[in-house]
PDB file of C-alpha atoms in Angstrom:
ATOM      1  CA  UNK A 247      87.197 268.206 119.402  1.00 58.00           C
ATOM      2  CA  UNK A 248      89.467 265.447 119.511  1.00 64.00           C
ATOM      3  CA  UNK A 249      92.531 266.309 119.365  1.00 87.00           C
ATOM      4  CA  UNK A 250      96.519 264.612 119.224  1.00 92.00           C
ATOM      5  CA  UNK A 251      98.921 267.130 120.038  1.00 93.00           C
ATOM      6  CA  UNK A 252     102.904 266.138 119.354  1.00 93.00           C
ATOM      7  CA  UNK A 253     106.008 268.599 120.431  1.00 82.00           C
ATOM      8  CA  UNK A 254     106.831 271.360 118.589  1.00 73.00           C
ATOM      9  CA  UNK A 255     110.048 270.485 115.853  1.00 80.00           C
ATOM     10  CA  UNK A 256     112.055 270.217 113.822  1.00 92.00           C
ATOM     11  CA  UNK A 257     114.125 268.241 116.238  1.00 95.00           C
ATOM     12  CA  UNK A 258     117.659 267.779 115.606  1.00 96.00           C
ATOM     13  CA  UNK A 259     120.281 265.435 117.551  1.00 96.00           C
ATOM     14  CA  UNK A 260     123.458 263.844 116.613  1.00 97.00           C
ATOM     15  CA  UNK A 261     124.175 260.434 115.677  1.00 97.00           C
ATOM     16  CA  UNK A 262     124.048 258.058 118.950  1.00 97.00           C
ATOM     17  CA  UNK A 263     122.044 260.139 121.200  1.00 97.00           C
ATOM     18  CA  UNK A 264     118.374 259.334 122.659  1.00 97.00           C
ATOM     19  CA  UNK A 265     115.357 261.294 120.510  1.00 97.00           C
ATOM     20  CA  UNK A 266     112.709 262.182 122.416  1.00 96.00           C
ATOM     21  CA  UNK A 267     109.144 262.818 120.905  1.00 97.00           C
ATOM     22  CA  UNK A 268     106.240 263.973 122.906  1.00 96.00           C
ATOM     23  CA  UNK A 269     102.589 263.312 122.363  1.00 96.00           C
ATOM     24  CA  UNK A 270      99.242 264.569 124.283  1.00 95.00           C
ATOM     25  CA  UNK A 271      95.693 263.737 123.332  1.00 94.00           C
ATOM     26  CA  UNK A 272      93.126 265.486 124.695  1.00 92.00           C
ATOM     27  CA  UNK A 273      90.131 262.036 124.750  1.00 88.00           C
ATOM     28  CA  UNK A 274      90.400 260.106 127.933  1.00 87.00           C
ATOM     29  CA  UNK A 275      88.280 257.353 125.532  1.00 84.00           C
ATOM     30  CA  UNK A 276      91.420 257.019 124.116  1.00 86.00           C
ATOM     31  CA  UNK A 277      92.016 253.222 123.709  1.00 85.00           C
ATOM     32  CA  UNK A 278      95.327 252.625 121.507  1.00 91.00           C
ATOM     33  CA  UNK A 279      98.468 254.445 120.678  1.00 94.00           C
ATOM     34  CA  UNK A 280     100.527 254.734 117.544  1.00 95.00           C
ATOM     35  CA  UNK A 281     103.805 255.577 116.050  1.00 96.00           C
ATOM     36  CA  UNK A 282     104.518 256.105 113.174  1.00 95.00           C
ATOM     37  CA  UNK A 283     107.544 256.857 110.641  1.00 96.00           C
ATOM     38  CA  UNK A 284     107.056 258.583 107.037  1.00 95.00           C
ATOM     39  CA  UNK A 285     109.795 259.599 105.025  1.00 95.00           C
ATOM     40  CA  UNK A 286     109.176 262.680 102.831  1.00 92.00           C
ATOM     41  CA  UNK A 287     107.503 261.414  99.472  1.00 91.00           C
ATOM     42  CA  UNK A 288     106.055 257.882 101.742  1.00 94.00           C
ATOM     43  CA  UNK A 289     103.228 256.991 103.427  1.00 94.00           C
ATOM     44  CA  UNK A 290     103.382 256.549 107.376  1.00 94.00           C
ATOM     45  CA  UNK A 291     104.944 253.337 108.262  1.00 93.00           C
ATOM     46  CA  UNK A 292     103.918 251.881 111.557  1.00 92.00           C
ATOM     47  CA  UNK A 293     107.450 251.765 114.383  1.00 94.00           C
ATOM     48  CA  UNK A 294     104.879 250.613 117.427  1.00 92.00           C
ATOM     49  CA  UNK A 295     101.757 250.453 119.085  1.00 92.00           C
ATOM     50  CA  UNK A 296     100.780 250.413 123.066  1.00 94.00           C
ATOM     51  CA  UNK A 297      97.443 250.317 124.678  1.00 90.00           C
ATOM     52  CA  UNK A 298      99.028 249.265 128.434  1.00 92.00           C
ATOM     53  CA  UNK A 299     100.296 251.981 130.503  1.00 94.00           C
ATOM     54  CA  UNK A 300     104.129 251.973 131.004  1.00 95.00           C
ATOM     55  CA  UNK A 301     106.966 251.223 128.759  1.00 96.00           C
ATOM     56  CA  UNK A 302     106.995 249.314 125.491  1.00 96.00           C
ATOM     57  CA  UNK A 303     110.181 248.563 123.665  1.00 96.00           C
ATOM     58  CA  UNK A 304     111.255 247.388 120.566  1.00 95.00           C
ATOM     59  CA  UNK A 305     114.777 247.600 119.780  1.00 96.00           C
ATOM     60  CA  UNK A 306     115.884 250.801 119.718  1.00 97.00           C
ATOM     61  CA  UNK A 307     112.797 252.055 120.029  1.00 98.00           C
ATOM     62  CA  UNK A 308     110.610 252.520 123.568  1.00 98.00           C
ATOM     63  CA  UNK A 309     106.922 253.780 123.524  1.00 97.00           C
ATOM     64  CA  UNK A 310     105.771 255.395 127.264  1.00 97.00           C
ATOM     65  CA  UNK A 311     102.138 255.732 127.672  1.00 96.00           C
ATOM     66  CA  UNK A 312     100.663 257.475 130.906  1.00 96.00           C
ATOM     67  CA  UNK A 313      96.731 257.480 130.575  1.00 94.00           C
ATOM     68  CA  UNK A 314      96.448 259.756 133.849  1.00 94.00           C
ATOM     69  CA  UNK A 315      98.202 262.864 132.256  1.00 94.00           C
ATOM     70  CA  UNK A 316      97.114 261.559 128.615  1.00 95.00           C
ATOM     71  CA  UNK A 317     100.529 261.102 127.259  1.00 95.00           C
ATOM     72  CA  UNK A 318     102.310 258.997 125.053  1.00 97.00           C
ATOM     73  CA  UNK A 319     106.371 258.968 124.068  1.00 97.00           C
ATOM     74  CA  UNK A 320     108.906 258.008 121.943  1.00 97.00           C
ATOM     75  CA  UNK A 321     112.436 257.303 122.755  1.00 97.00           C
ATOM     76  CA  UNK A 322     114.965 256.663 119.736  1.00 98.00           C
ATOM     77  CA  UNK A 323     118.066 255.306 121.534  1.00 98.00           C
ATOM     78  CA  UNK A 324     121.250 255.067 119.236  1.00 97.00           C
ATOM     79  CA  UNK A 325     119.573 257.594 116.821  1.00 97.00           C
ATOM     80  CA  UNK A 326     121.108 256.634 113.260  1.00 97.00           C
ATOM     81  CA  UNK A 327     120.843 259.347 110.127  1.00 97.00           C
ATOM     82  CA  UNK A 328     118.285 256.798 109.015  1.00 96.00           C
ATOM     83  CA  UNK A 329     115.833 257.615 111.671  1.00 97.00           C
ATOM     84  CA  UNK A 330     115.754 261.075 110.062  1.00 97.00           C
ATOM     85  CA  UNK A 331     112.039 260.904 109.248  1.00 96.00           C
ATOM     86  CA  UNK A 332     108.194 262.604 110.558  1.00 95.00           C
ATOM     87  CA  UNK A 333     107.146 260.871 113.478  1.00 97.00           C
ATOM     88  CA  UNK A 334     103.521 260.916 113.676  1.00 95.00           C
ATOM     89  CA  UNK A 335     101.514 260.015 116.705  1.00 96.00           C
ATOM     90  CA  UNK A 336      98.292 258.780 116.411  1.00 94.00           C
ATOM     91  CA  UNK A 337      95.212 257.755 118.856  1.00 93.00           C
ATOM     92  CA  UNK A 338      92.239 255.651 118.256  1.00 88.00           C
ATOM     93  CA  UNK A 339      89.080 256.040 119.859  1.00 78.00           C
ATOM     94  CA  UNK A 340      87.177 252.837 121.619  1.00 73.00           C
ATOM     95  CA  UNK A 341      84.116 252.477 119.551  1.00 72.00           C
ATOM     96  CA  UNK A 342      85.263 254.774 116.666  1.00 71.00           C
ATOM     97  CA  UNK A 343      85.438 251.561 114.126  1.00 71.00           C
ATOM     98  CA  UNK A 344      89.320 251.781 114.337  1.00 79.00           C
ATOM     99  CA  UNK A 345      89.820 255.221 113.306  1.00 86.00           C
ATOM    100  CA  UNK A 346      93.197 256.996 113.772  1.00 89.00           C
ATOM    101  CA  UNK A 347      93.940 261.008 114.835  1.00 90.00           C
ATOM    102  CA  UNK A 348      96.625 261.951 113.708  1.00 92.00           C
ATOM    103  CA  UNK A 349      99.157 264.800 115.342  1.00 93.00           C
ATOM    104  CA  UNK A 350     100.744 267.153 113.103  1.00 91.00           C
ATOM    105  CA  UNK A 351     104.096 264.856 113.348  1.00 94.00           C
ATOM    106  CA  UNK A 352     107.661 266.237 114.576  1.00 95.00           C
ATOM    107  CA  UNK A 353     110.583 266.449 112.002  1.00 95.00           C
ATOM    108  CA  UNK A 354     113.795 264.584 113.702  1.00 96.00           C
ATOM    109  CA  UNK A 355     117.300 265.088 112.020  1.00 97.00           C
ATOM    110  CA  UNK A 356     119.449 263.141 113.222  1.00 97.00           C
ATOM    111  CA  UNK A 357     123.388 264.796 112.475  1.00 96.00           C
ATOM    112  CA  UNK A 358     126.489 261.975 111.578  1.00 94.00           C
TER     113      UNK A 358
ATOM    114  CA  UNK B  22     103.441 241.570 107.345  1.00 69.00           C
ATOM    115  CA  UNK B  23      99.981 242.773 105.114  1.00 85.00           C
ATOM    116  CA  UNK B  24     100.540 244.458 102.162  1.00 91.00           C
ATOM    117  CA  UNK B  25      97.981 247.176 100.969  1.00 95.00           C
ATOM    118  CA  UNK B  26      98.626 248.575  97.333  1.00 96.00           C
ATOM    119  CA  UNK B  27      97.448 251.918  95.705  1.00 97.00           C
ATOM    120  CA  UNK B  28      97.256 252.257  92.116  1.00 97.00           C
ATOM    121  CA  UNK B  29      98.216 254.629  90.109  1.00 97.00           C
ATOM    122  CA  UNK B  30     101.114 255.664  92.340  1.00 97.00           C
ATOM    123  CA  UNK B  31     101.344 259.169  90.742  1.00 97.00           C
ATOM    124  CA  UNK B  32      98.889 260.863  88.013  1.00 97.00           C
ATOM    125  CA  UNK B  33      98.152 264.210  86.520  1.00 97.00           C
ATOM    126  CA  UNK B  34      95.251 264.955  84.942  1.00 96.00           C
ATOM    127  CA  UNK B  35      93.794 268.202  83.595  1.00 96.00           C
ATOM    128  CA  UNK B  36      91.233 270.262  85.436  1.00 97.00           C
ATOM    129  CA  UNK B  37      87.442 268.729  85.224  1.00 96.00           C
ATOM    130  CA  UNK B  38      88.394 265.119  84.607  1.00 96.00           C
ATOM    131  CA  UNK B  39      88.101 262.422  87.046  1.00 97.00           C
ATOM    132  CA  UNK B  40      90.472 260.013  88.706  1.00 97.00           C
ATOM    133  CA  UNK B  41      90.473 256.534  90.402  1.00 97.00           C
ATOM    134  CA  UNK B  42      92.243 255.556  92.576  1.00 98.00           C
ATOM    135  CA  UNK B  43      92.336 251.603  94.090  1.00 97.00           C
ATOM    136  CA  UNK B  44      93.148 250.685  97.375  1.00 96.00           C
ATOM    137  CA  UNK B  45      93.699 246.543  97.362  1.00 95.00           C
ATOM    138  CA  UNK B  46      94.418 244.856 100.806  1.00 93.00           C
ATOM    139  CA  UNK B  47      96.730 241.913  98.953  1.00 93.00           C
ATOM    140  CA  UNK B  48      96.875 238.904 101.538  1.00 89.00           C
ATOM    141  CA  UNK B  49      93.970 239.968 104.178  1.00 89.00           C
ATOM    142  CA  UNK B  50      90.587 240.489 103.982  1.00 89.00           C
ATOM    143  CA  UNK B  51      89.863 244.441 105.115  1.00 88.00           C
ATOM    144  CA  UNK B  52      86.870 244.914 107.199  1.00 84.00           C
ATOM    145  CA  UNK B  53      87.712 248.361 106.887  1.00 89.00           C
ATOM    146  CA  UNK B  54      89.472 251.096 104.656  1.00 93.00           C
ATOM    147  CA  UNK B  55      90.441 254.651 105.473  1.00 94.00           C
ATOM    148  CA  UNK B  56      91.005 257.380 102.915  1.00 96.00           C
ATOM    149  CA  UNK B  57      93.547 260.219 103.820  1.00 96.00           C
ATOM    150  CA  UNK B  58      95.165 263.003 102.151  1.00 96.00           C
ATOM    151  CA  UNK B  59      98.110 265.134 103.224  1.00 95.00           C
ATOM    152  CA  UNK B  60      98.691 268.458 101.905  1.00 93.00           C
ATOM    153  CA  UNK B  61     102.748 269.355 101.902  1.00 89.00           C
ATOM    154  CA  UNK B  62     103.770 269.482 105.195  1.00 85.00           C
ATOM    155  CA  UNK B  63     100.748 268.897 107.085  1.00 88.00           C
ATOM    156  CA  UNK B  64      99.244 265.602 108.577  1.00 87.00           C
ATOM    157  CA  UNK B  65      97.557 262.950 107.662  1.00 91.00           C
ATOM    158  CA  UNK B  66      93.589 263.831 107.359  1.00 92.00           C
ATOM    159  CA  UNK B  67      90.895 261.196 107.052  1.00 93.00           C
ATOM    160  CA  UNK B  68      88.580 261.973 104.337  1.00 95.00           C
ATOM    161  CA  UNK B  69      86.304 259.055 104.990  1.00 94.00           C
ATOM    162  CA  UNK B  70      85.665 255.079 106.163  1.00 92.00           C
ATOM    163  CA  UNK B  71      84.616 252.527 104.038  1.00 90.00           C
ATOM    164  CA  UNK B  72      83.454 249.059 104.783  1.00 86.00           C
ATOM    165  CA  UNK B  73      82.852 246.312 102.936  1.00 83.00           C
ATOM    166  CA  UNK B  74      78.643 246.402 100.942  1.00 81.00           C
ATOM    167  CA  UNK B  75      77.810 249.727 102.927  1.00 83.00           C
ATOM    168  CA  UNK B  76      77.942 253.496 101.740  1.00 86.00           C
ATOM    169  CA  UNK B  77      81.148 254.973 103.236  1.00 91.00           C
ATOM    170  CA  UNK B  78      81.335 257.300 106.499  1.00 92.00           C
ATOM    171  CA  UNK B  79      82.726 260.843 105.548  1.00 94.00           C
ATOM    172  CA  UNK B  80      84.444 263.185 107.650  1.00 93.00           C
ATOM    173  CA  UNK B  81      82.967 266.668 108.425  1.00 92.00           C
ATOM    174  CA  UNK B  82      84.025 269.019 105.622  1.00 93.00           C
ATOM    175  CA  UNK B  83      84.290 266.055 103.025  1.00 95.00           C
ATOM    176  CA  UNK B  84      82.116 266.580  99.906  1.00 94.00           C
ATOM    177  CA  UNK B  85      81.181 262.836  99.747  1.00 92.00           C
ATOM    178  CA  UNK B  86      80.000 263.823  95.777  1.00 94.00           C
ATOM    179  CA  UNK B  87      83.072 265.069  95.034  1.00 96.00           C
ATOM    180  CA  UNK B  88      85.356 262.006  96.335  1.00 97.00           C
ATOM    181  CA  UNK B  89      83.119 258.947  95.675  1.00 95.00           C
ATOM    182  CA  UNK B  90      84.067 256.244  98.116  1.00 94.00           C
ATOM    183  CA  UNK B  91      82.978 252.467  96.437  1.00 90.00           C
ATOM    184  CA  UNK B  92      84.456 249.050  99.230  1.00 88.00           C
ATOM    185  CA  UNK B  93      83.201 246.673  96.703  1.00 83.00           C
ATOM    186  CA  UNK B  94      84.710 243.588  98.192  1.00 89.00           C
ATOM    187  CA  UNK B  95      87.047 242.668 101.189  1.00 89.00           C
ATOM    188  CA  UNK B  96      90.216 243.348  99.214  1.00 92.00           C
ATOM    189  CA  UNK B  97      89.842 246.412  97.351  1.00 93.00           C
ATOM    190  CA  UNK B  98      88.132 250.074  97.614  1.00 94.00           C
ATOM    191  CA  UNK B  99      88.472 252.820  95.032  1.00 95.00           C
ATOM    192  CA  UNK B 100      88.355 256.640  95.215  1.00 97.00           C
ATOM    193  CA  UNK B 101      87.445 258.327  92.314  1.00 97.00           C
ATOM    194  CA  UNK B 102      87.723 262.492  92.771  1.00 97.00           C
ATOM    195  CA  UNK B 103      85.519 263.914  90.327  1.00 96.00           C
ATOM    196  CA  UNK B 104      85.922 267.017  88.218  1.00 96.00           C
ATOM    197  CA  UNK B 105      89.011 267.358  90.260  1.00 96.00           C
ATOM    198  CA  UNK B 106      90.425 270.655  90.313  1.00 96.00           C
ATOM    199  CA  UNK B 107      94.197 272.181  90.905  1.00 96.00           C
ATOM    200  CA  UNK B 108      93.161 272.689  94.910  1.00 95.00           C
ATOM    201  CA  UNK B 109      92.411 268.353  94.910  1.00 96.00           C
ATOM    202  CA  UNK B 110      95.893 268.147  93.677  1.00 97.00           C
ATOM    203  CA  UNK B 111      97.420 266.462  97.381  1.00 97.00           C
ATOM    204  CA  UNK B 112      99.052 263.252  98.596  1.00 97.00           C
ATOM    205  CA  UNK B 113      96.411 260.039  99.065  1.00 98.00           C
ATOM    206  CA  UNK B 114      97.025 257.555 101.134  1.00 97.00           C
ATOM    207  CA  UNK B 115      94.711 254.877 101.783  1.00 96.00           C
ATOM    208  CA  UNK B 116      94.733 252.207 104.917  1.00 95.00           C
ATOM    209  CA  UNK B 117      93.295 248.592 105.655  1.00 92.00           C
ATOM    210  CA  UNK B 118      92.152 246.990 108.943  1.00 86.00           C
ATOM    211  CA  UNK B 119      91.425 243.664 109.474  1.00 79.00           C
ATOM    212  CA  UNK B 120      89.508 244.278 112.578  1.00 73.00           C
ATOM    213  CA  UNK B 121      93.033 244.541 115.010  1.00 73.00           C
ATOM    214  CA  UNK B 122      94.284 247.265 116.684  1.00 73.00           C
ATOM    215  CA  UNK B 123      96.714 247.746 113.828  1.00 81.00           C
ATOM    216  CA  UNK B 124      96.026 249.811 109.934  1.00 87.00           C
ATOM    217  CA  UNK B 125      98.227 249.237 106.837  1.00 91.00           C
ATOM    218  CA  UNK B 126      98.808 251.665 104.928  1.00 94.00           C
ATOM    219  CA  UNK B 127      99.295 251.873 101.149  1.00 96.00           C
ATOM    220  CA  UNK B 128     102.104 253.351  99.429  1.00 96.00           C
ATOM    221  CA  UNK B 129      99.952 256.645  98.409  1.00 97.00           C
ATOM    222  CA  UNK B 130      98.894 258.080  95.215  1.00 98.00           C
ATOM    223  CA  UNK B 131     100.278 261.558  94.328  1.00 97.00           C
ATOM    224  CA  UNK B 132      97.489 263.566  92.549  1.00 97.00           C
ATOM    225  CA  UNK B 133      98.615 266.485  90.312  1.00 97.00           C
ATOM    226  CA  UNK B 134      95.675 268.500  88.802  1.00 97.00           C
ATOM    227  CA  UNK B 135      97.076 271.174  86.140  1.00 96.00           C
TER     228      UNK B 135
END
């Protein structure tokens, strides 16, 4: 069973601090690593993708990936109301013709 | 960046009918489409993987009679869920790959079955 597990939410912080969101995956075939945003009513709208180990950033927005302990994260610096959103995490498989797992997604409020 | 469109965006239909739904990949050629569908508060689920002139690849658990998967060209796929019934009513979302690492999703179709 392949599986994408992300941290337990709904996660709240106020405006201008640093949102955290955790993900696990369970295949070491694991080749490439997702993030993405969907408002409520929306479909999933991609924030970032790594497939290197280490940090990533865009913006605000920094992906971690450790392939050891099978972990991928999300930091949100400078977390605006507008971030308020699912964050879903999702893995593809190498040779799985570009399929994506999806994790069950963490709620973030952020609080003005 | 690529644009993917769904159409309808929203429909209701009455129980036994059928409804399609097209996924169009507007300035790329797809390789590849994925169909999802998210229940209320619950991920994102592949139903199934369609490429281009072959029968699609369904997920275990998905009645591939029931939600009829047709990639008849590069740029467009359709979903048609026959004699849909009040438990098909869900959110569908389909997605378009042009052989990177990266899928585009389509704005999502919202399927109400009375």
């Amino acid at each position: 069973q392949k599986e994408v597990e992300q941290n337990s939410g709904p996660l709240s912080v106020p405006e201008g601090a640093i949102a955290s969101l955790n993900c696990t995956y369970s295949d070491r075939g694991s080749q490439s690593f997702f993030w993405y945003r969907q408002y409520s009513g929306k479909s999933p709208e991609l924030i970032m993708f790594i497939y290197s180990n280490g940090d990533k950033e865009d913006g605000r927005f920094t992906a971690q990936l450790n392939k050891a302990s099978q972990y991928v994260s999300l930091l949100i610096r400078d977390s605006q109301p507008s971030d308020s959103a699912t964050y879903l995490c999702a893995v593809n498989i190498r040779g799985s013709n570009y399929k994506l797992t999806f994790g069950k997604g963490t709620l973030l409020t952020v609080n003005p | 960046g690529a644009v993917v469109s769904q159409h309808p965006s929203r429909v209701i239909c009455k129980s036994g009918t059928s409804v399609k739904i097209e996924c169009r990949s507007l300035d790329f050629q797809a390789t590849t489409m994925f169909w999802y569908r998210q229940f209320p508060k619950q991920s994102l689920m592949l139903m199934a993987t369609s490429n281009e002139g072959s029968k699609a690849t369904y997920e275990q658990g998905v009645e591939k009679d029931k939600f009829l998967i047709n990639h008849a060209s590069l740029t467009l796929s359709t979903l048609t869920v026959t004699s849909a019934h009040p438990e098909d009513s869900s959110f569908y979302i389909c997605s378009a790959n042009d052989s990177g690492y990266e899928q585009f999703f389509g704005p999502g179709t919202r399927l109400t079955v009375l």
